[in-house]
Amino acid sequence: MTEIRNDWTREEIADLFELPFTELLFQAATTHRAYHKPDEVQLCTLLSIKTGGCPEDCGYCSQSVHADSGVEATKLMDVRQVLQGAAQAKDAGSQRFCMGAAWRNPKDRDMPAIVEIVKGVRDMGMETCMTLGMLTPKQADMLAEAGLDYYNHNIDSSPEYYEKAISTRKMEDRLDTLQNVRDSGINVCSGGIIGMGETREDRVGFVHTLATLEQHPESVPVNALVPVKGTILGDMLHDTPMAKIDDIEFVRTVAVARITMPKSMVRLSAGRESMSEATQALCFMAGANSIFTGDKLLTAPNAGDDSDAALFERLGLKALTGEEPLRKEKQSEKALEAAE
Ligand code: SAM
Ligand code: DTB
Ligand code: SF4
């Protein structure tokens, strides 16, 4: 069995990126098979529980107040509404419900509602994931106590590229929160975005940062930049010669993440909507074994359940959860009961 290592060097990771594509894919697929069933893909669904108006200036994000993307700012959704979303996701066969808030960090006054949401979704029998920005150790402990299964907090890129994409916080702030999450006992979900104009070296640094954490994140989302008009990076992609990420380079990144973090779930995350089926198939071959389903990510469109069902059929893939989807009415009833 492929050994789990936390002592990867940048050179070793750069060498993996340099392998002939067929060899890289073979190594990644071999590693994948040692820890996962290659025909099973985990289905996760996203819901933005607090959209827009975020004070951070992440250059890719439609929800930043610094972007002119037209995304309307909302307040935190009420519990009942969130549970309805979770019920729909469960009916559609999703295993995990991931909830995102456009915050730099949650305020202490937000925590009781967040705790109630975690408990409610968990009671419906779904895995819960939240991404709320930076957390203090106390907040992480509160979420752990509520039963939160995963916390998503992306490092997004290499330490060097990070400060080019975001100025309002540092990579170390991100790593501190990841440590707080780890210490609380919640599973860690951390990945990043490919195609922000970073170099190959940055992609090496990005994988290196994750693969040398004391314990690898249990989930590693690999997003392709969704170029949203009105964001700095989105506009660069639309209006200047900054090239869209090459599909083969994207697949290489997935493969290198798989080889260096064999046990983790590698999620083919944002950006699937503009990816061909052939590229997605290569990502699954390279070891991606998780996706976001449903027709919306947080604010951006996603591939949608029908096209994913068709893709799974063509590729002979199946959803990781063995559970039969419940009837809509039945599940919604349960969700509403739980909210009362
Ligand atoms: N505010 C919280 C935070 O930043 O951690 C949670 C929400 S934030 C939208 C979650 C992640 O979505 C970001 O870390 C980033 O990796 C990803 N993301 C945001 N906008 C994106 C885009 N346009 N394309 C691809 N990924 C994006
Ligand atoms: C992650 O790595 N990707 C998801 C999730 N974690 C929260 C978010 C993708 C956001 C895509 C852009 C949008 O919908 O606004
Ligand atoms: Fe805010 Fe998160 Fe968007 Fe950054 S990525 S602007 S922190 S919502």
XYZ file of C-alpha atoms and ligand atoms in Angstrom:
390
model
C 0.000 0.000 0.000
C 1.204 3.516 -0.829
C 2.722 5.033 2.243
C 1.279 8.191 3.814
C 4.030 10.804 3.966
C 4.149 14.301 5.395
C 7.763 15.004 4.449
C 7.308 15.719 0.738
C 9.840 18.160 -0.650
C 8.991 20.784 -3.240
C 11.462 19.075 -5.598
C 9.665 15.742 -5.332
C 6.338 17.410 -6.003
C 7.778 19.363 -8.938
C 9.139 16.079 -10.329
C 5.674 14.515 -10.154
C 4.264 17.441 -12.142
C 7.017 16.870 -14.738
C 6.216 13.197 -15.344
C 4.920 12.181 -18.750
C 1.133 12.613 -18.497
C 0.362 8.914 -18.983
C 2.864 7.907 -16.311
C 1.527 10.518 -13.862
C -2.029 9.287 -14.414
C -0.967 5.672 -13.960
C 0.749 6.456 -10.641
C -2.219 8.511 -9.437
C -4.741 5.835 -10.439
C -2.639 3.162 -8.692
C -2.501 5.228 -5.493
C -6.221 5.901 -5.771
C -7.012 2.179 -5.937
C -4.953 1.455 -2.829
C -7.280 3.554 -0.675
C -10.553 4.097 -2.542
C -12.974 2.328 -4.851
C -12.266 3.853 -8.258
C -15.911 3.752 -9.419
C -17.298 5.563 -6.355
C -17.624 9.326 -6.204
C -18.869 11.248 -3.195
C -21.686 13.721 -3.805
C -21.719 16.939 -1.790
C -24.107 19.870 -2.044
C -23.387 23.506 -1.309
C -25.644 26.157 0.120
C -24.732 29.747 0.745
C -26.303 30.446 4.135
C -25.021 34.041 4.223
C -24.222 35.612 0.893
C -22.157 38.645 -0.138
C -21.009 41.775 1.680
C -17.759 40.141 2.807
C -15.076 42.612 3.984
C -12.210 40.447 2.667
C -10.685 41.249 -0.729
C -10.079 37.793 -2.224
C -9.481 38.629 -5.888
C -11.515 35.700 -7.187
C -14.634 36.094 -5.074
C -17.985 37.482 -6.154
C -19.000 37.960 -2.519
C -16.357 40.486 -1.549
C -17.509 44.093 -0.996
C -14.473 45.027 -3.105
C -15.940 43.246 -6.153
C -18.520 44.714 -8.485
C -20.233 41.445 -9.276
C -23.854 42.344 -8.611
C -24.179 39.692 -5.893
C -26.703 40.914 -3.345
C -25.761 40.748 0.320
C -28.106 38.761 2.556
C -28.408 38.049 6.270
C -27.839 34.590 7.746
C -30.631 32.260 6.573
C -32.998 30.941 9.162
C -32.650 27.350 10.300
C -35.847 26.165 8.668
C -34.769 27.434 5.238
C -31.378 25.758 5.562
C -33.009 22.460 6.503
C -35.243 22.648 3.453
C -32.136 22.980 1.305
C -30.536 20.029 3.080
C -33.679 17.924 2.564
C -33.612 18.612 -1.179
C -29.943 17.724 -1.335
C -30.519 14.487 0.515
C -33.407 13.590 -1.787
C -31.081 14.096 -4.732
C -28.657 11.551 -3.231
C -26.128 13.917 -1.701
C -24.055 12.579 1.186
C -22.685 15.806 2.572
C -24.237 19.232 3.024
C -21.693 22.066 2.866
C -22.781 25.469 4.100
C -20.836 28.632 3.324
C -20.991 32.098 4.820
C -19.366 35.190 3.327
C -17.661 36.212 6.526
C -14.085 37.063 7.469
C -14.960 35.198 10.669
C -18.186 34.422 12.518
C -19.104 36.804 15.336
C -19.807 35.229 18.705
C -23.419 36.355 18.395
C -23.758 34.234 15.198
C -22.676 31.033 16.901
C -25.975 29.923 18.525
C -27.770 29.968 15.139
C -24.860 28.168 13.463
C -24.877 25.504 16.173
C -28.620 25.021 15.686
C -28.127 24.620 11.919
C -25.375 22.014 12.389
C -27.518 20.004 14.793
C -30.568 20.194 12.509
C -28.742 19.032 9.368
C -26.988 16.300 11.271
C -30.284 15.038 12.673
C -31.411 14.557 9.072
C -28.635 12.020 8.604
C -26.328 14.037 6.392
C -22.674 14.787 6.959
C -22.201 18.453 7.746
C -19.520 20.827 6.518
C -19.257 24.547 7.175
C -17.041 27.273 5.813
C -17.420 30.480 7.790
C -13.973 32.079 7.573
C -11.420 32.233 10.383
C -12.246 30.515 13.682
C -10.937 30.971 17.206
C -10.153 27.796 19.185
C -13.336 28.427 21.203
C -15.517 28.701 18.102
C -13.990 25.528 16.659
C -14.767 23.733 19.928
C -18.371 24.969 19.819
C -18.775 23.578 16.302
C -17.188 20.289 17.336
C -19.561 20.089 20.275
C -22.519 20.690 17.936
C -21.351 17.664 15.930
C -19.918 19.408 12.846
C -18.190 16.756 10.719
C -15.975 18.922 8.465
C -14.726 22.492 8.320
C -13.671 23.921 4.951
C -10.946 26.547 4.967
C -8.882 26.760 1.803
C -5.246 27.763 1.593
C -6.101 28.596 -2.023
C -2.567 28.770 -3.487
C 1.127 28.750 -2.653
C 2.263 30.952 0.247
C 3.977 33.176 -2.373
C 0.927 33.619 -4.582
C -1.484 33.999 -1.662
C -0.614 37.631 -1.030
C -1.122 38.479 -4.703
C -4.710 37.209 -4.577
C -5.680 38.455 -1.089
C -4.384 41.373 0.978
C -6.737 41.390 3.973
C -5.269 38.295 5.640
C -2.179 36.139 5.497
C -1.598 32.490 4.728
C -0.542 32.067 8.397
C -4.035 33.180 9.481
C -5.459 30.395 7.342
C -3.040 27.850 8.809
C -3.902 28.980 12.351
C -7.595 28.318 11.741
C -6.791 24.923 10.210
C -4.867 24.096 13.378
C -7.790 25.227 15.567
C -10.117 23.011 13.539
C -7.740 20.060 13.780
C -7.328 20.542 17.543
C -11.101 20.587 18.035
C -11.413 17.137 16.448
C -13.409 18.328 13.404
C -12.247 16.851 10.079
C -10.304 19.274 7.934
C -11.313 20.233 4.381
C -8.719 22.413 2.689
C -7.724 22.976 -0.907
C -7.516 25.831 -3.351
C -8.062 27.373 -6.747
C -6.192 26.590 -9.946
C -6.137 29.075 -12.829
C -5.776 32.368 -10.949
C -2.717 33.276 -13.010
C -0.381 31.369 -10.696
C 2.667 29.565 -12.059
C 3.447 25.840 -12.029
C 5.789 26.597 -9.118
C 2.838 28.045 -7.207
C 0.830 24.905 -7.871
C 3.779 22.909 -6.517
C 3.864 25.167 -3.431
C 0.113 24.813 -2.975
C 0.184 20.991 -2.958
C 3.353 21.041 -0.856
C 1.700 23.176 1.850
C -1.198 20.722 2.184
C 0.824 17.526 1.813
C 3.279 18.555 4.553
C 0.653 19.396 7.172
C 1.094 17.175 10.211
C -2.062 15.371 9.162
C -3.393 15.655 5.610
C -6.803 17.288 5.237
C -9.482 14.605 5.027
C -10.946 16.507 2.048
C -8.996 18.444 -0.558
C -11.156 20.552 -2.869
C -9.460 21.506 -6.120
C -11.379 24.386 -7.710
C -10.852 25.773 -11.195
C -11.292 29.542 -11.080
C -14.858 30.512 -11.960
C -14.166 33.832 -13.664
C -16.855 36.143 -12.270
C -17.186 39.558 -13.957
C -16.485 42.399 -11.535
C -13.850 40.456 -9.581
C -10.190 41.313 -10.152
C -9.218 37.831 -11.286
C -12.416 37.171 -13.206
C -11.974 40.382 -15.178
C -8.347 39.529 -15.911
C -9.531 36.295 -17.481
C -12.324 37.966 -19.422
C -10.558 41.118 -20.578
C -6.829 40.454 -20.796
C -4.680 37.713 -22.240
C -4.470 35.843 -18.878
C -5.089 32.349 -20.170
C -7.692 29.980 -18.782
C -5.955 27.095 -17.041
C -4.909 24.373 -19.446
C -7.076 21.284 -18.877
C -4.085 18.955 -18.831
C -2.339 21.090 -16.198
C -5.513 21.012 -14.101
C -5.639 17.203 -14.329
C -1.944 17.071 -13.424
C -2.679 19.067 -10.258
C -5.448 16.642 -9.282
C -3.110 13.691 -9.900
C -0.305 15.183 -7.804
C -2.749 15.907 -4.963
C -3.915 12.285 -5.133
C -0.382 10.835 -5.080
C 0.832 13.030 -2.224
C -2.333 12.715 -0.096
C -3.468 9.139 -0.836
C -6.176 8.814 1.808
C -7.859 12.194 1.322
C -11.028 12.718 -0.651
C -9.940 14.880 -3.589
C -12.872 17.007 -4.691
C -13.282 18.200 -8.253
C -14.973 21.375 -7.062
C -15.854 24.689 -8.720
C -15.358 25.118 -12.445
C -16.812 21.794 -13.633
C -19.520 23.656 -15.489
C -17.065 24.884 -18.069
C -15.087 21.620 -18.204
C -15.664 19.010 -20.901
C -16.851 15.559 -19.883
C -13.552 14.191 -21.155
C -11.579 16.474 -18.810
C -13.786 15.509 -15.880
C -13.278 11.836 -16.773
C -9.509 12.402 -16.713
C -9.843 14.015 -13.275
C -11.673 10.918 -11.977
C -8.950 8.750 -13.529
C -6.367 10.956 -11.773
C -7.983 10.263 -8.415
C -10.715 12.859 -7.921
C -13.460 11.081 -5.996
C -15.818 13.775 -4.834
C -17.884 16.482 -6.558
C -20.394 19.213 -5.813
C -23.804 18.356 -7.202
C -26.827 20.579 -7.778
C -27.204 23.486 -10.170
C -25.571 26.096 -7.942
C -22.315 26.372 -6.029
C -22.413 29.314 -3.607
C -23.255 32.028 -6.122
C -22.034 30.524 -9.397
C -23.824 27.952 -11.554
C -22.858 24.278 -11.315
C -23.251 21.375 -13.732
C -26.646 20.264 -12.303
C -28.038 16.895 -11.232
C -29.313 15.800 -14.654
C -26.046 16.309 -16.481
C -24.151 14.674 -13.612
C -26.443 11.646 -13.663
C -25.827 11.349 -17.413
C -22.072 11.711 -16.910
C -22.026 9.052 -14.181
C -24.011 6.739 -16.440
C -21.588 7.231 -19.333
C -18.550 6.697 -17.114
C -19.998 3.850 -15.026
C -19.518 5.798 -11.799
C -21.743 5.569 -8.767
C -22.463 7.759 -5.777
C -20.436 6.877 -2.683
C -23.482 6.733 -0.425
C -25.207 3.353 -0.484
C -28.469 4.909 0.662
C -31.484 5.103 -1.639
C -32.636 8.712 -2.055
C -35.762 9.353 0.024
C -39.009 10.631 -1.413
C -39.061 14.402 -1.456
C -42.251 14.847 0.576
C -41.080 12.420 3.217
C -37.700 14.064 3.670
C -39.064 17.579 3.686
C -41.580 16.588 6.347
C -38.760 15.286 8.517
C -36.764 18.466 8.018
C -39.647 20.646 8.988
C -40.429 18.534 12.031
C -36.805 18.920 13.113
C -37.015 22.696 12.732
C -39.999 22.911 15.107
N -15.636 33.168 3.587
C -15.187 31.864 3.800
C -13.749 31.667 3.405
O -13.219 32.409 2.597
O -13.150 30.715 3.909
C -16.027 30.802 3.141
C -16.584 30.976 1.763
S -15.418 31.077 0.430
C -16.463 31.544 -0.906
C -14.908 29.399 0.152
C -13.932 29.133 -0.959
O -14.566 29.211 -2.224
C -12.745 30.040 -1.113
O -11.732 29.752 -0.207
C -12.295 29.734 -2.532
O -11.345 28.698 -2.544
C -13.576 29.275 -3.219
N -13.991 30.222 -4.262
C -14.554 31.426 -4.075
N -14.777 32.045 -5.238
C -14.354 31.206 -6.214
C -14.289 31.295 -7.633
N -14.716 32.354 -8.283
N -13.782 30.234 -8.317
C -13.344 29.144 -7.649
N -13.362 29.020 -6.308
C -13.853 30.032 -5.594
C -14.506 25.001 -2.081
O -13.300 24.700 -2.128
N -15.261 25.287 -3.140
C -16.574 25.656 -2.741
C -16.551 25.374 -1.227
N -15.196 25.086 -0.973
C -17.130 26.303 -0.278
C -16.950 27.043 -3.117
C -16.841 27.311 -4.582
C -17.330 28.675 -4.847
C -17.432 28.942 -6.293
C -17.849 30.317 -6.614
C -19.221 30.708 -6.162
O -20.176 29.911 -6.185
O -19.363 31.868 -5.812
Fe -15.103 36.597 1.787
Fe -14.605 33.965 1.606
Fe -15.204 35.430 -0.588
Fe -12.864 35.785 0.594
S -13.573 33.900 -0.380
S -14.255 37.416 -0.109
S -13.395 35.494 2.737
S -16.549 35.022 1.120
